[in-house]
Amino acid sequence: MEIRRDVFQAIADPTRREIITIVARRPQNLNAIADQFDVTRQAVSLHIKILNECGLIMITKKGRERYCEARLEQLSEVQEWVAHSKKLWAGRFNALEKLLDELQTKSPKKVSKTRKNGARK
């Protein structure tokens, strides 16, 4: 069974995000990347494999070394999702704020009994 991965899974792990940051500065070979972590080289290789499958890293073989280079175009999918979600929630919070203002205008005594943190006096 083939495991299908996406860019959201790739960036969900802090080690993978750190690997992306490292290779975005400049391409590096697997050993140089693994030396920067307190986990085994095999664990780093697995993270790099996942990043490669998701298209966030391209691996190029130069002689006996394998170099990793960042391919950040896939992150635009994350950026688009965040922008969409931000717009959605901003609209919902604005509608909630408008509703609360209307309720406060209609019955100021009930709303004024509620503290800022939502607890009743």
JSON list of C-alpha atoms in Angstrom, two decimals:
[
{"chain": "A", "resi": 1, "resn": "MET", "atom": "CA", "xyz": [0.00, 0.00, 0.00]},
{"chain": "A", "resi": 2, "resn": "GLU", "atom": "CA", "xyz": [1.39, 3.36, -1.03]},
{"chain": "A", "resi": 3, "resn": "ILE", "atom": "CA", "xyz": [1.20, 6.15, 1.53]},
{"chain": "A", "resi": 4, "resn": "ARG", "atom": "CA", "xyz": [0.11, 9.40, -0.01]},
{"chain": "A", "resi": 5, "resn": "ARG", "atom": "CA", "xyz": [1.55, 12.47, 1.66]},
{"chain": "A", "resi": 6, "resn": "ASP", "atom": "CA", "xyz": [0.88, 16.15, 1.26]},
{"chain": "A", "resi": 7, "resn": "VAL", "atom": "CA", "xyz": [2.68, 19.35, 2.10]},
{"chain": "A", "resi": 8, "resn": "PHE", "atom": "CA", "xyz": [0.67, 19.81, 5.32]},
{"chain": "A", "resi": 9, "resn": "GLN", "atom": "CA", "xyz": [1.96, 16.49, 6.66]},
{"chain": "A", "resi": 10, "resn": "ALA", "atom": "CA", "xyz": [5.47, 17.48, 5.65]},
{"chain": "A", "resi": 11, "resn": "ILE", "atom": "CA", "xyz": [5.49, 20.70, 7.63]},
{"chain": "A", "resi": 12, "resn": "ALA", "atom": "CA", "xyz": [3.62, 19.24, 10.61]},
{"chain": "A", "resi": 13, "resn": "ASP", "atom": "CA", "xyz": [6.86, 17.91, 12.07]},
{"chain": "A", "resi": 14, "resn": "PRO", "atom": "CA", "xyz": [9.29, 20.43, 13.66]},
{"chain": "A", "resi": 15, "resn": "THR", "atom": "CA", "xyz": [12.36, 18.50, 12.49]},
{"chain": "A", "resi": 16, "resn": "ARG", "atom": "CA", "xyz": [11.15, 18.64, 8.88]},
{"chain": "A", "resi": 17, "resn": "ARG", "atom": "CA", "xyz": [10.46, 22.36, 9.19]},
{"chain": "A", "resi": 18, "resn": "GLU", "atom": "CA", "xyz": [14.02, 22.83, 10.49]},
{"chain": "A", "resi": 19, "resn": "ILE", "atom": "CA", "xyz": [15.42, 20.78, 7.60]},
{"chain": "A", "resi": 20, "resn": "ILE", "atom": "CA", "xyz": [13.51, 23.01, 5.15]},
{"chain": "A", "resi": 21, "resn": "THR", "atom": "CA", "xyz": [14.98, 26.09, 6.84]},
{"chain": "A", "resi": 22, "resn": "ILE", "atom": "CA", "xyz": [18.50, 24.66, 6.63]},
{"chain": "A", "resi": 23, "resn": "VAL", "atom": "CA", "xyz": [18.39, 23.70, 2.96]},
{"chain": "A", "resi": 24, "resn": "ALA", "atom": "CA", "xyz": [16.54, 26.90, 2.01]},
{"chain": "A", "resi": 25, "resn": "ARG", "atom": "CA", "xyz": [19.67, 28.81, 3.03]},
{"chain": "A", "resi": 26, "resn": "ARG", "atom": "CA", "xyz": [21.84, 26.65, 0.77]},
{"chain": "A", "resi": 27, "resn": "PRO", "atom": "CA", "xyz": [21.80, 23.10, -0.58]},
{"chain": "A", "resi": 28, "resn": "GLN", "atom": "CA", "xyz": [23.55, 20.59, 1.68]},
{"chain": "A", "resi": 29, "resn": "ASN", "atom": "CA", "xyz": [24.37, 16.91, 1.61]},
{"chain": "A", "resi": 30, "resn": "LEU", "atom": "CA", "xyz": [22.60, 14.41, 3.87]},
{"chain": "A", "resi": 31, "resn": "ASN", "atom": "CA", "xyz": [25.51, 14.08, 6.31]},
{"chain": "A", "resi": 32, "resn": "ALA", "atom": "CA", "xyz": [25.80, 17.85, 6.79]},
{"chain": "A", "resi": 33, "resn": "ILE", "atom": "CA", "xyz": [22.08, 18.06, 7.49]},
{"chain": "A", "resi": 34, "resn": "ALA", "atom": "CA", "xyz": [22.13, 15.06, 9.87]},
{"chain": "A", "resi": 35, "resn": "ASP", "atom": "CA", "xyz": [25.04, 16.58, 11.83]},
{"chain": "A", "resi": 36, "resn": "GLN", "atom": "CA", "xyz": [22.78, 19.45, 12.86]},
{"chain": "A", "resi": 37, "resn": "PHE", "atom": "CA", "xyz": [20.29, 17.23, 14.70]},
{"chain": "A", "resi": 38, "resn": "ASP", "atom": "CA", "xyz": [20.41, 15.08, 17.84]},
{"chain": "A", "resi": 39, "resn": "VAL", "atom": "CA", "xyz": [18.69, 12.18, 16.09]},
{"chain": "A", "resi": 40, "resn": "THR", "atom": "CA", "xyz": [20.12, 9.34, 14.03]},
{"chain": "A", "resi": 41, "resn": "ARG", "atom": "CA", "xyz": [21.11, 9.81, 10.41]},
{"chain": "A", "resi": 42, "resn": "GLN", "atom": "CA", "xyz": [18.43, 7.27, 9.50]},
{"chain": "A", "resi": 43, "resn": "ALA", "atom": "CA", "xyz": [15.78, 9.41, 11.19]},
{"chain": "A", "resi": 44, "resn": "VAL", "atom": "CA", "xyz": [16.95, 12.48, 9.28]},
{"chain": "A", "resi": 45, "resn": "SER", "atom": "CA", "xyz": [16.98, 10.44, 6.06]},
{"chain": "A", "resi": 46, "resn": "LEU", "atom": "CA", "xyz": [13.36, 9.44, 6.68]},
{"chain": "A", "resi": 47, "resn": "HIS", "atom": "CA", "xyz": [12.37, 13.09, 7.19]},
{"chain": "A", "resi": 48, "resn": "ILE", "atom": "CA", "xyz": [14.18, 14.02, 3.97]},
{"chain": "A", "resi": 49, "resn": "LYS", "atom": "CA", "xyz": [12.44, 11.20, 2.13]},
{"chain": "A", "resi": 50, "resn": "ILE", "atom": "CA", "xyz": [9.06, 12.56, 3.22]},
{"chain": "A", "resi": 51, "resn": "LEU", "atom": "CA", "xyz": [10.03, 16.10, 2.22]},
{"chain": "A", "resi": 52, "resn": "ASN", "atom": "CA", "xyz": [11.18, 14.78, -1.16]},
{"chain": "A", "resi": 53, "resn": "GLU", "atom": "CA", "xyz": [7.92, 12.88, -1.68]},
{"chain": "A", "resi": 54, "resn": "CYS", "atom": "CA", "xyz": [5.99, 16.07, -0.96]},
{"chain": "A", "resi": 55, "resn": "GLY", "atom": "CA", "xyz": [8.08, 18.06, -3.41]},
{"chain": "A", "resi": 56, "resn": "LEU", "atom": "CA", "xyz": [9.59, 20.37, -0.80]},
{"chain": "A", "resi": 57, "resn": "ILE", "atom": "CA", "xyz": [13.12, 19.08, -1.34]},
{"chain": "A", "resi": 58, "resn": "MET", "atom": "CA", "xyz": [14.88, 17.93, -4.47]},
{"chain": "A", "resi": 59, "resn": "ILE", "atom": "CA", "xyz": [17.71, 15.44, -4.08]},
{"chain": "A", "resi": 60, "resn": "THR", "atom": "CA", "xyz": [20.56, 15.58, -6.56]},
{"chain": "A", "resi": 61, "resn": "LYS", "atom": "CA", "xyz": [23.34, 13.02, -6.68]},
{"chain": "A", "resi": 62, "resn": "LYS", "atom": "CA", "xyz": [26.85, 14.45, -7.15]},
{"chain": "A", "resi": 63, "resn": "GLY", "atom": "CA", "xyz": [29.42, 11.67, -7.12]},
{"chain": "A", "resi": 64, "resn": "ARG", "atom": "CA", "xyz": [28.84, 9.67, -3.96]},
{"chain": "A", "resi": 65, "resn": "GLU", "atom": "CA", "xyz": [27.01, 12.48, -2.21]},
{"chain": "A", "resi": 66, "resn": "ARG", "atom": "CA", "xyz": [23.30, 13.28, -2.30]},
{"chain": "A", "resi": 67, "resn": "TYR", "atom": "CA", "xyz": [22.51, 16.99, -2.01]},
{"chain": "A", "resi": 68, "resn": "CYS", "atom": "CA", "xyz": [19.20, 18.38, -0.85]},
{"chain": "A", "resi": 69, "resn": "GLU", "atom": "CA", "xyz": [17.85, 21.59, -2.30]},
{"chain": "A", "resi": 70, "resn": "ALA", "atom": "CA", "xyz": [14.69, 23.37, -1.15]},
{"chain": "A", "resi": 71, "resn": "ARG", "atom": "CA", "xyz": [11.73, 23.59, -3.52]},
{"chain": "A", "resi": 72, "resn": "LEU", "atom": "CA", "xyz": [9.43, 25.97, -1.73]},
{"chain": "A", "resi": 73, "resn": "GLU", "atom": "CA", "xyz": [6.81, 26.37, -4.47]},
{"chain": "A", "resi": 74, "resn": "GLN", "atom": "CA", "xyz": [4.67, 23.70, -2.77]},
{"chain": "A", "resi": 75, "resn": "LEU", "atom": "CA", "xyz": [4.35, 25.95, 0.28]},
{"chain": "A", "resi": 76, "resn": "SER", "atom": "CA", "xyz": [2.05, 28.22, -1.73]},
{"chain": "A", "resi": 77, "resn": "GLU", "atom": "CA", "xyz": [-0.67, 25.59, -1.10]},
{"chain": "A", "resi": 78, "resn": "VAL", "atom": "CA", "xyz": [-0.24, 26.20, 2.64]},
{"chain": "A", "resi": 79, "resn": "GLN", "atom": "CA", "xyz": [-0.17, 29.96, 2.14]},
{"chain": "A", "resi": 80, "resn": "GLU", "atom": "CA", "xyz": [-3.42, 29.85, 0.15]},
{"chain": "A", "resi": 81, "resn": "TRP", "atom": "CA", "xyz": [-5.13, 27.69, 2.79]},
{"chain": "A", "resi": 82, "resn": "VAL", "atom": "CA", "xyz": [-4.01, 30.00, 5.62]},
{"chain": "A", "resi": 83, "resn": "ALA", "atom": "CA", "xyz": [-5.18, 33.10, 3.72]},
{"chain": "A", "resi": 84, "resn": "HIS", "atom": "CA", "xyz": [-8.56, 31.49, 3.02]},
{"chain": "A", "resi": 85, "resn": "SER", "atom": "CA", "xyz": [-8.99, 30.37, 6.65]},
{"chain": "A", "resi": 86, "resn": "LYS", "atom": "CA", "xyz": [-7.90, 33.75, 7.96]},
{"chain": "A", "resi": 87, "resn": "LYS", "atom": "CA", "xyz": [-10.47, 35.50, 5.77]},
{"chain": "A", "resi": 88, "resn": "LEU", "atom": "CA", "xyz": [-13.20, 33.06, 6.84]},
{"chain": "A", "resi": 89, "resn": "TRP", "atom": "CA", "xyz": [-12.54, 33.44, 10.56]},
{"chain": "A", "resi": 90, "resn": "ALA", "atom": "CA", "xyz": [-12.07, 37.22, 10.36]},
{"chain": "A", "resi": 91, "resn": "GLY", "atom": "CA", "xyz": [-15.53, 37.42, 8.78]},
{"chain": "A", "resi": 92, "resn": "ARG", "atom": "CA", "xyz": [-17.03, 35.24, 11.50]},
{"chain": "A", "resi": 93, "resn": "PHE", "atom": "CA", "xyz": [-15.41, 37.22, 14.31]},
{"chain": "A", "resi": 94, "resn": "ASN", "atom": "CA", "xyz": [-16.58, 40.49, 12.76]},
{"chain": "A", "resi": 95, "resn": "ALA", "atom": "CA", "xyz": [-20.14, 39.13, 12.58]},
{"chain": "A", "resi": 96, "resn": "LEU", "atom": "CA", "xyz": [-19.90, 37.98, 16.21]},
{"chain": "A", "resi": 97, "resn": "GLU", "atom": "CA", "xyz": [-18.58, 41.37, 17.30]},
{"chain": "A", "resi": 98, "resn": "LYS", "atom": "CA", "xyz": [-21.42, 43.09, 15.45]},
{"chain": "A", "resi": 99, "resn": "LEU", "atom": "CA", "xyz": [-23.97, 40.79, 17.12]},
{"chain": "A", "resi": 100, "resn": "LEU", "atom": "CA", "xyz": [-22.50, 41.43, 20.57]},
{"chain": "A", "resi": 101, "resn": "ASP", "atom": "CA", "xyz": [-22.58, 45.19, 19.96]},
{"chain": "A", "resi": 102, "resn": "GLU", "atom": "CA", "xyz": [-26.25, 44.93, 18.95]},
{"chain": "A", "resi": 103, "resn": "LEU", "atom": "CA", "xyz": [-27.07, 42.87, 22.07]},
{"chain": "A", "resi": 104, "resn": "GLN", "atom": "CA", "xyz": [-25.22, 45.32, 24.29]},
{"chain": "A", "resi": 105, "resn": "THR", "atom": "CA", "xyz": [-27.14, 48.22, 22.75]},
{"chain": "A", "resi": 106, "resn": "LYS", "atom": "CA", "xyz": [-30.49, 46.47, 23.31]},
{"chain": "A", "resi": 107, "resn": "SER", "atom": "CA", "xyz": [-29.88, 45.33, 26.90]},
{"chain": "A", "resi": 108, "resn": "PRO", "atom": "CA", "xyz": [-26.82, 47.03, 28.43]},
{"chain": "A", "resi": 109, "resn": "LYS", "atom": "CA", "xyz": [-27.53, 45.67, 31.98]},
{"chain": "A", "resi": 110, "resn": "LYS", "atom": "CA", "xyz": [-27.19, 41.97, 31.04]},
{"chain": "A", "resi": 111, "resn": "VAL", "atom": "CA", "xyz": [-24.00, 42.40, 29.02]},
{"chain": "A", "resi": 112, "resn": "SER", "atom": "CA", "xyz": [-22.36, 44.72, 31.54]},
{"chain": "A", "resi": 113, "resn": "LYS", "atom": "CA", "xyz": [-22.54, 41.95, 34.22]},
{"chain": "A", "resi": 114, "resn": "THR", "atom": "CA", "xyz": [-20.13, 39.85, 32.21]},
{"chain": "A", "resi": 115, "resn": "ARG", "atom": "CA", "xyz": [-16.42, 40.38, 32.79]},
{"chain": "A", "resi": 116, "resn": "LYS", "atom": "CA", "xyz": [-13.93, 40.61, 29.96]},
{"chain": "A", "resi": 117, "resn": "ASN", "atom": "CA", "xyz": [-12.84, 36.97, 30.39]},
{"chain": "A", "resi": 118, "resn": "GLY", "atom": "CA", "xyz": [-16.42, 35.78, 29.99]},
{"chain": "A", "resi": 119, "resn": "ALA", "atom": "CA", "xyz": [-17.03, 34.91, 33.65]},
{"chain": "A", "resi": 120, "resn": "ARG", "atom": "CA", "xyz": [-20.07, 36.28, 35.41]},
{"chain": "A", "resi": 121, "resn": "LYS", "atom": "CA", "xyz": [-19.71, 38.51, 38.47]}
]
